């Protein structure tokens, strides 16, 4: 799924116009310039996390959760600019992580990975189902 | 790109790290100002920056020393345009020169941000790598006074977002043996320097430098390892050296090898990869020049430090070539390559760890910080490392940078914020505010902390000596050198000042109330050594003026013992002791 298609689907499901969203979303603080410049490239998991988290903050007026519960994600701190985005969507159950070790636990968010269309669509659904004020939404870590 | 540049300038070499600087550096005190990152993350804008400038003036923070206004990541258009950096047109519609003019017009100084890699940490494809000259000329045209340079997407190390396999440049291969004159010398029997390398199954791995990004390793002592073979030569001459090795591209086992005889480098290049880390092969002949008698053949890889220094030096050089502007150079490679060893050669300060918070704010959101945590993202995580790094810092050398202030963020109370400010001032850290200043009013709690002139005076003291930890309640033999991460303790820091006074800081790191031990003048002077100005006067004074730097209360005492009574959780007390007679 490209970034543009992701944003288009988010707009459609949220009931907001897609036309002009790149400029409007940036002014509202939930989109970045790169979303428009690279709108035709496949969206990475860290960018899905960023857009979902910032939409949650800026459009849905949610408050951040304490991110200490996401400390088990081994790649969380690989990304200074997206660590909070990743932690917030993980803790709210919008996106999951995978245990990539067979003989123990090594939880991996996979920042630069890409999900299929169905997963990204479901992430948007989960985002829009959040009621502001909810705390840890659901634990998807076993998926 | 086939690999990192050759390093022909010996001043960039590990063996020269302790020697003189490459550039003529202006001795300067730690920078003070406001940086956009902790307050607004990637969401900073021209409008917000102007509001911060106006608030700095309204609050009189500029008169206290807060002079730099720095745009961090998120301010650029995400691609180069005609090969140049451009401002993000939505966030900074008037462009960077107009922003600089506004900042300068307000009597402040203007700072910007870039990255030694191919991209910025935000992902914008405008990293300075390969564009050093172009970008520095543009920075010069924009009249910048400060630049912070990050380390994401770096080509020659496994830095954040870089190819993890770049570790091949940062470590030597696993070494089994060397051969010379038909004799085989086993690596397991060679001398190993430092504590990084280890012997496993008769081979030596981890020949390289500790990664200091996370808080796991002490910054004190030799942070890298070599193996050294002592070879006796019957006569002077050039010999063929063969190295039996296995390569990999992970932390601890790489592909890049350096060989030196004494301080003379004979080989500095990538070896051919082996099939696996367990499959050993013999290198091509490496010419080494031996002298009759004992020779030290060093098998090593210091490229993690040398490459990073080289990259920062390129930028510094191009900034100087662009013009004579006085620019503060803030190295932000997060302590990854132990910059306390080499940062003084190019920079005015060097970050010592990964970020102090990953929950930065945005317009309307304060962001969140913490007093303690297992990783770098807390006040005490940064303090615990910086507090034993005093010997690396100094006027004319540069400053340890435990990251920007988090005062005003959620998650920490005013007592923690006050201790945080005091720690940073005692440790001569750069003081970069990270709060949305629109929330601050003269006389409120945040203002009273960030505008404490007595604390700031410690950071601005012209003697420029970082406080030394002279005592800790944690059991250890060398409080000034031992890396302590257990916060259930009290620390006492002493900082000699230019007028012959000594600032004494008592810090309760724990989250419970504690009784604070006292220290005597003799103990203070013994630990601060020859750094105290007019040590005899301090030692022999009959009375001392004591000023509490939080309350401003002053008194004279004949006592030669100083304490802080009981300190609440995370609380602190800082006094300035001045010999009177």
Coordinates of C-alpha atoms in Angstrom, one line a residue, chain B:
Chain B
X1 CA 30.8 3.9 -2.6
X2 CA 33.3 1.2 -1.9
X3 CA 34.2 2.1 1.7
X4 CA 35.3 4.9 4.0
X5 CA 37.9 7.4 2.9
X6 CA 41.5 6.8 3.4
X7 CA 42.7 8.7 6.4
X8 CA 46.0 10.4 5.5
X9 CA 45.9 13.1 8.2
X10 CA 47.6 11.5 11.3
X11 CA 45.6 14.0 13.5
X12 CA 42.5 11.9 12.8
X13 CA 44.1 8.7 14.0
X14 CA 43.5 6.9 17.2
X15 CA 47.1 7.3 18.2
X16 CA 46.8 11.1 18.0
X17 CA 43.4 11.5 19.9
X18 CA 45.2 12.9 23.0
X19 CA 47.2 15.4 21.0
X20 CA 46.4 18.9 19.8
X21 CA 43.3 19.9 18.0
X22 CA 43.0 20.0 14.2
X23 CA 41.3 23.4 14.1
X24 CA 42.0 26.5 16.0
X25 CA 39.2 26.4 18.4
X26 CA 37.9 29.4 20.3
X27 CA 37.7 28.5 24.0
X28 CA 34.1 28.9 24.9
X29 CA 31.7 28.1 27.8
X30 CA 28.9 25.6 27.2
X31 CA 26.3 26.9 24.8
X32 CA 22.9 28.1 26.2
X33 CA 19.7 28.6 24.4
X34 CA 16.5 27.0 23.2
X35 CA 16.3 24.0 20.8
X36 CA 13.0 23.0 19.1
X37 CA 13.3 19.2 19.6
X38 CA 12.0 18.5 23.1
X39 CA 9.3 21.1 22.8
X40 CA 7.9 20.4 19.3
X41 CA 9.7 17.4 17.8
X42 CA 9.4 17.4 14.0
X43 CA 6.5 19.8 14.3
X44 CA 8.4 23.0 14.9
X45 CA 7.4 26.0 12.6
X46 CA 8.5 29.5 11.8
X47 CA 5.5 30.8 13.8
X48 CA 6.4 28.7 16.9
X49 CA 10.1 29.7 16.6
X50 CA 9.3 33.4 16.5
X51 CA 7.0 33.0 19.5
X52 CA 10.0 31.4 21.4
X53 CA 12.3 34.2 20.4
X54 CA 9.8 36.8 21.6
X55 CA 9.3 34.9 24.9
X56 CA 13.1 34.6 25.4
X57 CA 13.2 38.4 25.2
X58 CA 10.1 39.0 27.3
X59 CA 11.4 36.7 30.0
X60 CA 14.8 38.2 29.9
X61 CA 16.4 34.8 29.3
X62 CA 18.8 36.3 26.9
X63 CA 20.3 38.4 29.7
X64 CA 20.9 35.2 31.6
X65 CA 22.9 33.7 28.8
X66 CA 20.3 31.8 26.7
X67 CA 21.4 33.1 23.4
X68 CA 21.1 30.4 20.7
X69 CA 17.8 29.5 19.0
X70 CA 18.2 26.2 17.3
X71 CA 16.0 24.5 14.7
X72 CA 16.3 20.8 15.1
X73 CA 15.1 18.0 12.8
X74 CA 12.0 18.5 10.8
X75 CA 12.6 21.9 9.4
X76 CA 13.8 21.0 5.9
X77 CA 12.0 20.0 2.7
X78 CA 12.5 16.3 2.6
X79 CA 14.5 16.3 -0.6
X80 CA 17.3 18.5 -2.0
X81 CA 16.2 20.9 -4.6
X82 CA 18.9 21.5 -7.3
X83 CA 21.3 19.9 -4.9
X84 CA 20.6 22.3 -2.0
X85 CA 18.9 22.2 1.3
X86 CA 15.6 24.1 1.4
X87 CA 13.2 25.0 4.1
X88 CA 10.0 23.1 4.5
X89 CA 7.6 25.5 2.8
X90 CA 4.7 24.9 5.1
X91 CA 6.6 25.1 8.3
X92 CA 9.1 27.8 7.3
X93 CA 7.5 29.6 4.5
X94 CA 9.8 32.6 4.7
X95 CA 12.9 30.4 4.5
X96 CA 16.0 30.0 6.8
X97 CA 17.7 33.4 6.0
X98 CA 14.5 35.2 7.0
X99 CA 14.4 33.1 10.2
X100 CA 18.0 33.9 10.9
X101 CA 17.4 37.6 10.3
X102 CA 14.5 37.6 12.8
X103 CA 16.5 35.8 15.4
X104 CA 19.5 38.1 14.9
X105 CA 17.2 41.1 14.8
X106 CA 16.2 40.1 18.3
X107 CA 19.7 40.1 19.5
X108 CA 19.9 36.3 19.6
X109 CA 21.9 33.7 17.7
X110 CA 20.6 31.2 15.2
X111 CA 21.4 27.5 15.0
X112 CA 20.5 24.7 12.6
X113 CA 20.8 20.9 12.4
X114 CA 22.1 18.3 10.0
X115 CA 23.5 14.7 10.0
X116 CA 26.7 13.1 8.9
X117 CA 24.8 10.4 7.1
X118 CA 22.8 10.4 3.9
X119 CA 19.5 11.4 5.7
X120 CA 18.4 13.1 8.8
X121 CA 17.0 11.0 11.6
X122 CA 13.5 12.0 10.5
X123 CA 14.2 10.3 7.2
X124 CA 14.5 13.4 5.1
X125 CA 17.0 12.8 2.3
X126 CA 19.1 15.8 3.0
X127 CA 21.9 14.4 5.2
X128 CA 25.2 16.3 4.7
X129 CA 27.2 13.3 3.4
X130 CA 28.6 14.2 0.1
X131 CA 27.3 17.7 0.3
X132 CA 29.6 19.1 2.9
X133 CA 30.9 22.0 0.8
X134 CA 27.5 22.9 -0.7
X135 CA 25.7 22.8 2.6
X136 CA 28.3 24.6 4.6
X137 CA 28.3 27.4 2.0
X138 CA 24.5 27.6 2.4
X139 CA 24.8 27.7 6.1
X140 CA 27.2 30.5 5.9
X141 CA 24.8 32.4 3.6
X142 CA 22.1 31.8 6.2
X143 CA 24.3 33.3 8.9
X144 CA 24.1 30.4 11.3
X145 CA 25.9 30.7 14.6
X146 CA 25.5 27.1 15.8
X147 CA 25.1 23.7 14.2
X148 CA 24.1 20.4 15.7
X149 CA 25.1 17.4 13.7
X150 CA 23.4 14.0 14.2
X151 CA 24.5 10.5 13.2
X152 CA 21.6 8.7 11.6
X153 CA 22.0 6.8 8.3
X154 CA 25.7 6.9 8.6
X155 CA 27.6 5.1 5.8
X156 CA 30.5 3.7 7.8
X157 CA 29.1 2.4 11.1
X158 CA 26.0 0.5 12.2
X159 CA 24.4 3.7 13.5
X160 CA 20.7 4.3 13.7
X161 CA 18.9 3.5 10.4
X162 CA 22.2 2.7 8.8
X163 CA 22.8 -0.6 7.2
X164 CA 23.4 -3.0 10.2
X165 CA 26.1 -4.7 8.1
X166 CA 28.2 -1.5 8.3
X167 CA 29.5 -3.1 11.4
X168 CA 32.0 -4.7 9.0
X169 CA 33.8 -1.4 9.0
X170 CA 33.8 -1.0 12.7
X171 CA 35.4 -4.2 13.9
X172 CA 38.4 -6.3 12.8
X173 CA 37.6 -9.8 11.7
X174 CA 37.9 -12.6 14.3
X175 CA 41.6 -13.3 14.5
X176 CA 43.1 -16.7 14.9
X177 CA 46.8 -16.1 14.3
X178 CA 49.5 -14.2 12.4
X179 CA 52.4 -15.6 10.5
X180 CA 55.7 -14.0 9.8
X181 CA 59.0 -15.4 8.7
X182 CA 57.4 -18.8 8.6
X183 CA 56.4 -18.7 12.3
X184 CA 52.8 -18.7 13.5
X185 CA 51.8 -16.7 16.5
X186 CA 48.4 -17.5 18.0
X187 CA 46.1 -14.6 18.8
X188 CA 45.0 -16.2 22.0
X189 CA 48.5 -15.8 23.3
X190 CA 48.9 -12.2 22.2
X191 CA 48.5 -9.2 24.6
X192 CA 45.0 -7.7 24.5
X193 CA 44.5 -4.0 25.3
X194 CA 41.4 -2.7 26.9
X195 CA 38.4 -4.7 27.9
X196 CA 36.5 -4.9 24.6
X197 CA 38.1 -7.9 23.0
X198 CA 37.6 -11.4 24.2
X199 CA 39.1 -14.8 23.5
X200 CA 36.8 -17.5 22.4
X201 CA 37.8 -20.9 21.1
X202 CA 41.4 -19.8 20.6
X203 CA 40.4 -16.8 18.5
X204 CA 40.0 -13.1 19.4
X205 CA 36.8 -11.2 18.6
X206 CA 35.5 -7.7 19.4
X207 CA 38.7 -6.0 18.2
X208 CA 37.3 -2.5 18.0
X209 CA 35.5 0.1 20.1
X210 CA 32.6 -0.2 22.5
X211 CA 29.3 1.2 21.2
X212 CA 28.4 3.9 23.8
X213 CA 24.9 4.7 22.6
X214 CA 23.2 2.8 25.3
X215 CA 24.1 3.2 29.0
X216 CA 25.7 -0.2 29.3
X217 CA 29.4 0.7 29.3
X218 CA 31.5 3.1 31.3
X219 CA 33.1 6.0 29.4
X220 CA 36.2 5.9 31.5
X221 CA 39.3 4.1 30.6
X222 CA 40.4 2.5 27.3
X223 CA 37.2 1.9 25.3
X224 CA 38.7 -0.2 22.5
X225 CA 40.8 -3.2 22.1
X226 CA 43.8 -4.3 20.0
X227 CA 45.9 -7.4 20.1
X228 CA 49.6 -6.9 20.2
X229 CA 52.2 -9.5 19.2
X230 CA 55.8 -9.0 20.3
X231 CA 58.1 -10.1 17.5
X232 CA 61.8 -10.2 17.7
X233 CA 63.6 -9.6 14.4
X234 CA 67.1 -10.6 13.8
X235 CA 67.7 -7.6 11.5
X236 CA 66.1 -4.5 10.0
X237 CA 63.9 -5.2 7.0
X238 CA 60.5 -5.5 5.3
X239 CA 58.7 -8.7 6.0
X240 CA 55.5 -10.4 4.8
X241 CA 52.8 -10.7 7.4
X242 CA 49.9 -13.1 7.0
X243 CA 46.8 -12.8 9.1
X244 CA 44.5 -15.8 9.6
X245 CA 40.9 -14.5 10.1
X246 CA 37.2 -15.0 9.7
X247 CA 35.0 -12.1 8.8
X248 CA 31.4 -11.1 9.6
X249 CA 29.4 -7.9 9.6
X250 CA 28.0 -7.7 13.1
X251 CA 28.9 -6.0 16.3
X252 CA 32.1 -7.6 17.5
X253 CA 33.2 -9.2 14.2
X254 CA 33.9 -7.2 11.1
X255 CA 35.9 -7.1 8.0
X256 CA 38.1 -4.1 8.2
X257 CA 41.7 -4.6 9.5
X258 CA 44.3 -2.2 10.6
X259 CA 47.9 -3.3 11.2
X260 CA 50.6 -1.2 12.7
X261 CA 54.1 -1.7 13.8
X262 CA 54.4 0.6 16.8
X263 CA 52.7 3.7 15.7
X264 CA 53.3 3.2 12.0
X265 CA 50.2 2.0 10.1
X266 CA 51.0 -0.7 7.5
X267 CA 47.6 -1.8 6.5
X268 CA 44.2 -0.1 6.7
X269 CA 41.6 -1.7 4.5
X270 CA 38.7 -4.1 4.0
X271 CA 39.8 -7.8 3.8
X272 CA 38.0 -10.2 1.5
X273 CA 34.9 -11.7 3.2
X274 CA 35.1 -15.3 4.4
X275 CA 32.3 -17.8 3.9
X276 CA 31.3 -17.6 7.5
X277 CA 32.5 -16.5 10.9
X278 CA 33.8 -20.0 11.5
X279 CA 35.6 -20.3 8.2
X280 CA 39.1 -19.0 8.5
X281 CA 41.3 -17.9 5.7
X282 CA 44.7 -16.3 5.3
X283 CA 45.1 -12.7 4.2
X284 CA 47.3 -11.6 1.3
X285 CA 50.8 -10.7 2.4
X286 CA 50.9 -7.4 4.3
X287 CA 54.3 -5.6 4.2
X288 CA 55.6 -4.7 7.6
X289 CA 58.8 -2.9 8.4
X290 CA 60.6 -4.4 11.4
X291 CA 63.6 -3.1 13.3
X292 CA 66.2 -5.4 14.7
X293 CA 65.1 -6.5 18.1
X294 CA 61.6 -6.3 19.7
X295 CA 58.7 -5.0 17.6
X296 CA 55.1 -4.6 18.5
X297 CA 52.8 -5.6 15.8
X298 CA 49.3 -4.3 16.5
X299 CA 46.2 -5.9 15.0
X300 CA 43.3 -3.5 15.4
X301 CA 40.4 -1.5 14.0
X302 CA 39.9 2.0 15.3
X303 CA 37.9 3.0 12.3
X304 CA 34.6 3.4 14.3
X305 CA 36.1 6.4 16.0
X306 CA 38.4 7.5 13.1
X307 CA 35.6 7.4 10.5
X308 CA 33.2 9.4 12.6
X309 CA 35.9 12.0 13.5
X310 CA 36.8 12.2 9.9
X311 CA 33.2 12.9 8.9
X312 CA 32.7 15.6 11.5
X313 CA 36.1 17.1 10.6
X314 CA 35.0 17.4 7.0
X315 CA 32.0 19.5 8.0
X316 CA 34.1 21.6 10.4
X317 CA 36.6 22.2 7.6
X318 CA 34.0 23.2 5.1
X319 CA 32.4 25.6 7.6
X320 CA 35.7 27.3 8.0
X321 CA 36.3 27.3 4.3
X322 CA 32.9 28.9 3.8
X323 CA 33.9 32.0 5.8
X324 CA 35.2 33.2 9.1
X325 CA 31.9 33.0 11.0
X326 CA 32.1 31.9 14.6
X327 CA 30.0 28.8 14.7
X328 CA 29.4 26.5 17.7
X329 CA 29.8 22.9 16.6
X330 CA 27.6 20.5 18.5
X331 CA 28.5 16.8 17.9
X332 CA 25.5 14.5 18.3
X333 CA 26.6 11.0 17.7
X334 CA 25.1 9.9 21.0
X335 CA 28.3 8.6 22.5
X336 CA 28.4 5.8 20.0
X337 CA 32.0 6.1 19.1
X338 CA 33.3 7.3 22.5
X339 CA 33.5 11.0 21.4
X340 CA 35.0 11.9 24.8
X341 CA 38.2 10.7 23.3
X342 CA 38.2 12.7 20.1
X343 CA 35.4 15.2 20.1
X344 CA 37.7 18.0 21.4
X345 CA 39.5 17.9 18.0
X346 CA 36.5 19.3 16.1
X347 CA 33.6 20.1 18.4
X348 CA 32.5 22.4 21.2
X349 CA 30.5 19.6 22.8
X350 CA 29.6 16.0 22.3
X351 CA 26.5 14.1 23.2
X352 CA 27.3 11.2 25.6
X353 CA 24.3 8.9 25.1
X354 CA 21.1 8.3 23.1
X355 CA 18.3 10.8 23.7
X356 CA 17.1 11.9 27.2
X357 CA 13.5 11.4 26.1
X358 CA 11.8 9.8 23.1
X359 CA 8.4 11.3 24.1
X360 CA 9.0 14.8 22.8
X361 CA 6.2 17.4 22.7
X362 CA 4.2 19.0 20.0
X363 CA 2.2 22.2 19.9
X364 CA -0.2 21.7 22.8
X365 CA 1.5 18.6 24.2
X366 CA 4.3 19.0 26.7
X367 CA 6.0 15.7 26.0
X368 CA 7.1 13.4 28.7
X369 CA 10.4 12.8 30.6
X370 CA 11.5 10.6 33.4
X371 CA 13.7 10.7 36.5
X372 CA 15.0 7.2 36.0
X373 CA 14.8 4.3 33.6
X374 CA 16.9 1.4 32.4
X375 CA 17.8 3.1 29.1
X376 CA 19.1 6.6 28.3
X377 CA 15.7 8.2 28.5
X378 CA 15.9 9.8 31.9
X379 CA 17.6 12.6 33.8
X380 CA 19.6 10.2 36.0
X381 CA 20.6 7.9 33.1
X382 CA 22.3 10.9 31.5
X383 CA 23.7 12.2 34.8
X384 CA 25.1 8.8 35.9
X385 CA 27.4 8.8 32.8
X386 CA 28.2 12.5 32.6
X387 CA 29.2 12.7 36.3
X388 CA 32.3 10.6 35.8
X389 CA 33.4 12.4 32.6
X390 CA 34.8 15.5 34.1
X391 CA 38.4 14.8 33.0
X392 CA 37.3 14.8 29.4
X393 CA 35.8 18.3 29.5
X394 CA 37.4 21.8 29.8
X395 CA 37.7 25.3 28.5
X396 CA 39.3 25.1 25.0
X397 CA 38.6 21.4 24.9
X398 CA 34.8 21.1 24.9
X399 CA 32.0 19.8 27.0
X400 CA 30.2 16.5 27.7
X401 CA 26.6 16.9 26.5
X402 CA 24.0 14.9 28.5
X403 CA 21.3 16.2 26.1
X404 CA 18.9 19.0 26.2
X405 CA 17.0 20.1 29.3
X406 CA 13.6 18.4 29.9
X407 CA 12.4 20.9 32.5
X408 CA 8.7 21.6 31.9
X409 CA 7.9 18.2 30.4
X410 CA 5.3 15.9 31.9
X411 CA 6.4 13.0 34.1
X412 CA 8.8 14.9 36.3
X413 CA 8.0 17.3 39.2
X414 CA 9.6 20.6 40.1
X415 CA 12.0 19.0 42.6
X416 CA 13.3 16.7 39.9
X417 CA 13.5 19.7 37.5
X418 CA 15.5 21.7 40.0
X419 CA 17.9 18.9 40.6
X420 CA 18.2 18.4 36.8
X421 CA 19.1 22.0 36.3
X422 CA 21.6 21.9 39.2
X423 CA 23.2 18.7 37.9
X424 CA 23.6 20.2 34.4
X425 CA 25.1 23.5 35.8
X426 CA 27.5 21.6 38.1
X427 CA 28.6 19.4 35.2
X428 CA 29.3 22.3 32.7
X429 CA 26.7 20.9 30.3
X430 CA 25.2 22.9 27.5
X431 CA 22.0 24.4 28.7
X432 CA 19.5 24.1 25.9
X433 CA 15.9 24.6 27.0
X434 CA 13.3 22.3 25.5
X435 CA 10.1 23.8 26.8
X436 CA 7.4 25.6 25.0
X437 CA 8.2 29.0 26.5
X438 CA 4.7 30.3 26.0
X439 CA 3.9 28.3 29.1
X440 CA 6.4 30.2 31.2
X441 CA 5.8 33.4 33.1
X442 CA 8.3 35.4 35.1
X443 CA 8.3 34.1 38.7
X444 CA 6.5 30.8 38.0
X445 CA 8.1 27.5 39.0
X446 CA 9.6 26.7 35.6
X447 CA 11.0 30.2 35.3
X448 CA 12.5 30.1 38.8
X449 CA 14.4 27.0 37.8
X450 CA 15.7 27.9 34.4
X451 CA 16.4 31.5 35.5
X452 CA 18.3 30.7 38.6
X453 CA 21.2 33.0 38.2
X454 CA 23.3 31.5 40.9
X455 CA 23.1 28.0 39.2
X456 CA 23.7 29.4 35.8
X457 CA 26.8 31.2 37.1
X458 CA 28.3 27.8 37.9
X459 CA 27.9 26.7 34.3
X460 CA 29.2 30.1 33.1
X461 CA 32.1 30.3 35.5
X462 CA 35.1 31.3 33.5
X463 CA 37.3 28.7 35.0
X464 CA 35.3 26.1 33.1
X465 CA 35.9 23.1 35.3
X466 CA 33.2 20.4 35.4
X467 CA 32.4 19.3 38.9
X468 CA 33.9 16.1 40.3
X469 CA 32.0 13.5 42.3
X470 CA 34.0 13.5 45.5
X471 CA 31.7 11.2 47.5
X472 CA 28.9 8.8 47.0
X473 CA 27.0 6.6 49.5
X474 CA 27.2 3.8 47.0
X475 CA 30.1 1.5 48.0
X476 CA 33.0 2.1 45.7
X477 CA 36.7 3.0 45.8
X478 CA 36.8 5.7 43.1
X479 CA 33.6 7.9 43.2
X480 CA 35.0 10.1 40.4
X481 CA 35.6 7.2 38.0
X482 CA 33.2 4.4 38.9
X483 CA 30.1 4.1 36.6
X484 CA 27.2 3.7 39.0
X485 CA 23.6 3.1 37.8
X486 CA 22.0 2.2 41.0
X487 CA 20.1 5.3 42.0
X488 CA 19.6 4.4 45.6
X489 CA 22.3 6.8 46.8
X490 CA 23.5 10.3 47.6
X491 CA 26.2 11.9 45.5
X492 CA 28.3 14.9 46.5
X493 CA 29.9 17.0 43.7
X494 CA 32.5 19.7 44.1
X495 CA 33.2 22.3 41.5
X496 CA 36.1 24.8 41.8
X497 CA 35.2 28.3 40.7
X498 CA 37.2 31.2 39.3
X499 CA 37.0 33.4 42.4
X500 CA 38.5 30.7 44.7
X501 CA 35.1 29.5 45.8
X502 CA 33.9 25.9 45.5
X503 CA 30.4 24.9 44.7
X504 CA 29.2 21.8 46.5
X505 CA 26.2 19.8 45.3
X506 CA 24.4 17.2 47.3
X507 CA 22.1 15.0 45.1
X508 CA 19.6 12.5 46.4
X509 CA 19.2 10.2 43.4
X510 CA 16.7 7.9 45.1
X511 CA 13.0 8.2 45.2
X512 CA 12.9 8.2 49.0
X513 CA 14.0 10.7 51.7
X514 CA 17.6 10.3 52.8
X515 CA 20.1 11.6 55.4
X516 CA 23.0 13.3 53.7
X517 CA 26.6 12.8 54.9
X518 CA 28.8 15.8 55.5
X519 CA 32.2 16.5 53.9
X520 CA 35.1 18.5 55.2
X521 CA 37.3 21.1 53.5
X522 CA 40.1 18.7 53.6
X523 CA 38.1 16.0 51.8
X524 CA 36.9 18.5 49.2
X525 CA 40.4 19.8 48.5
X526 CA 41.9 16.3 48.4
X527 CA 39.5 15.3 45.7
X528 CA 39.5 18.5 43.6
X529 CA 43.3 18.5 43.7
X530 CA 45.2 21.3 42.0
X531 CA 42.1 22.6 40.2
X532 CA 41.1 24.8 43.1
X533 CA 42.1 28.5 42.7
X534 CA 44.1 29.6 45.6
X535 CA 43.9 26.3 47.4
X536 CA 45.9 27.5 50.4
X537 CA 43.4 30.3 51.0
X538 CA 40.5 27.8 50.9
X539 CA 42.4 25.4 53.1
X540 CA 43.4 27.9 55.8
X541 CA 40.4 30.3 55.9
X542 CA 39.0 30.9 59.3
X543 CA 35.5 31.7 58.1
X544 CA 33.6 30.8 55.0
X545 CA 30.6 32.5 53.4
X546 CA 28.0 29.9 52.5
X547 CA 25.3 30.7 50.0
X548 CA 22.4 28.4 49.3
X549 CA 21.9 28.6 45.5
X550 CA 18.3 27.6 45.7
X551 CA 17.1 30.0 48.4
X552 CA 19.7 32.7 48.0
X553 CA 20.3 32.7 51.8
X554 CA 23.8 33.5 52.8
X555 CA 25.7 33.1 56.1
X556 CA 29.2 33.0 57.5
X557 CA 30.5 30.0 59.3
X558 CA 33.7 28.9 61.0
X559 CA 32.8 25.3 60.5
X560 CA 35.0 23.3 58.1
X561 CA 32.4 20.6 57.6
X562 CA 29.4 21.0 55.2
X563 CA 26.3 19.0 54.9
X564 CA 22.7 19.2 53.6
X565 CA 20.7 17.6 56.5
X566 CA 17.9 15.5 55.0
X567 CA 17.0 15.5 51.4
X568 CA 13.6 14.6 50.1
X569 CA 13.3 12.1 47.2
X570 CA 15.2 13.3 44.1
X571 CA 16.0 16.6 45.9
X572 CA 19.3 18.3 46.0
X573 CA 21.1 21.2 47.6
X574 CA 23.8 23.3 46.1
X575 CA 25.9 25.7 48.1
X576 CA 28.7 28.1 47.1
X577 CA 31.5 28.1 49.7
X578 CA 33.8 31.2 49.6
X579 CA 36.8 31.6 51.9
X580 CA 36.5 34.9 53.7
X581 CA 39.6 35.2 55.8

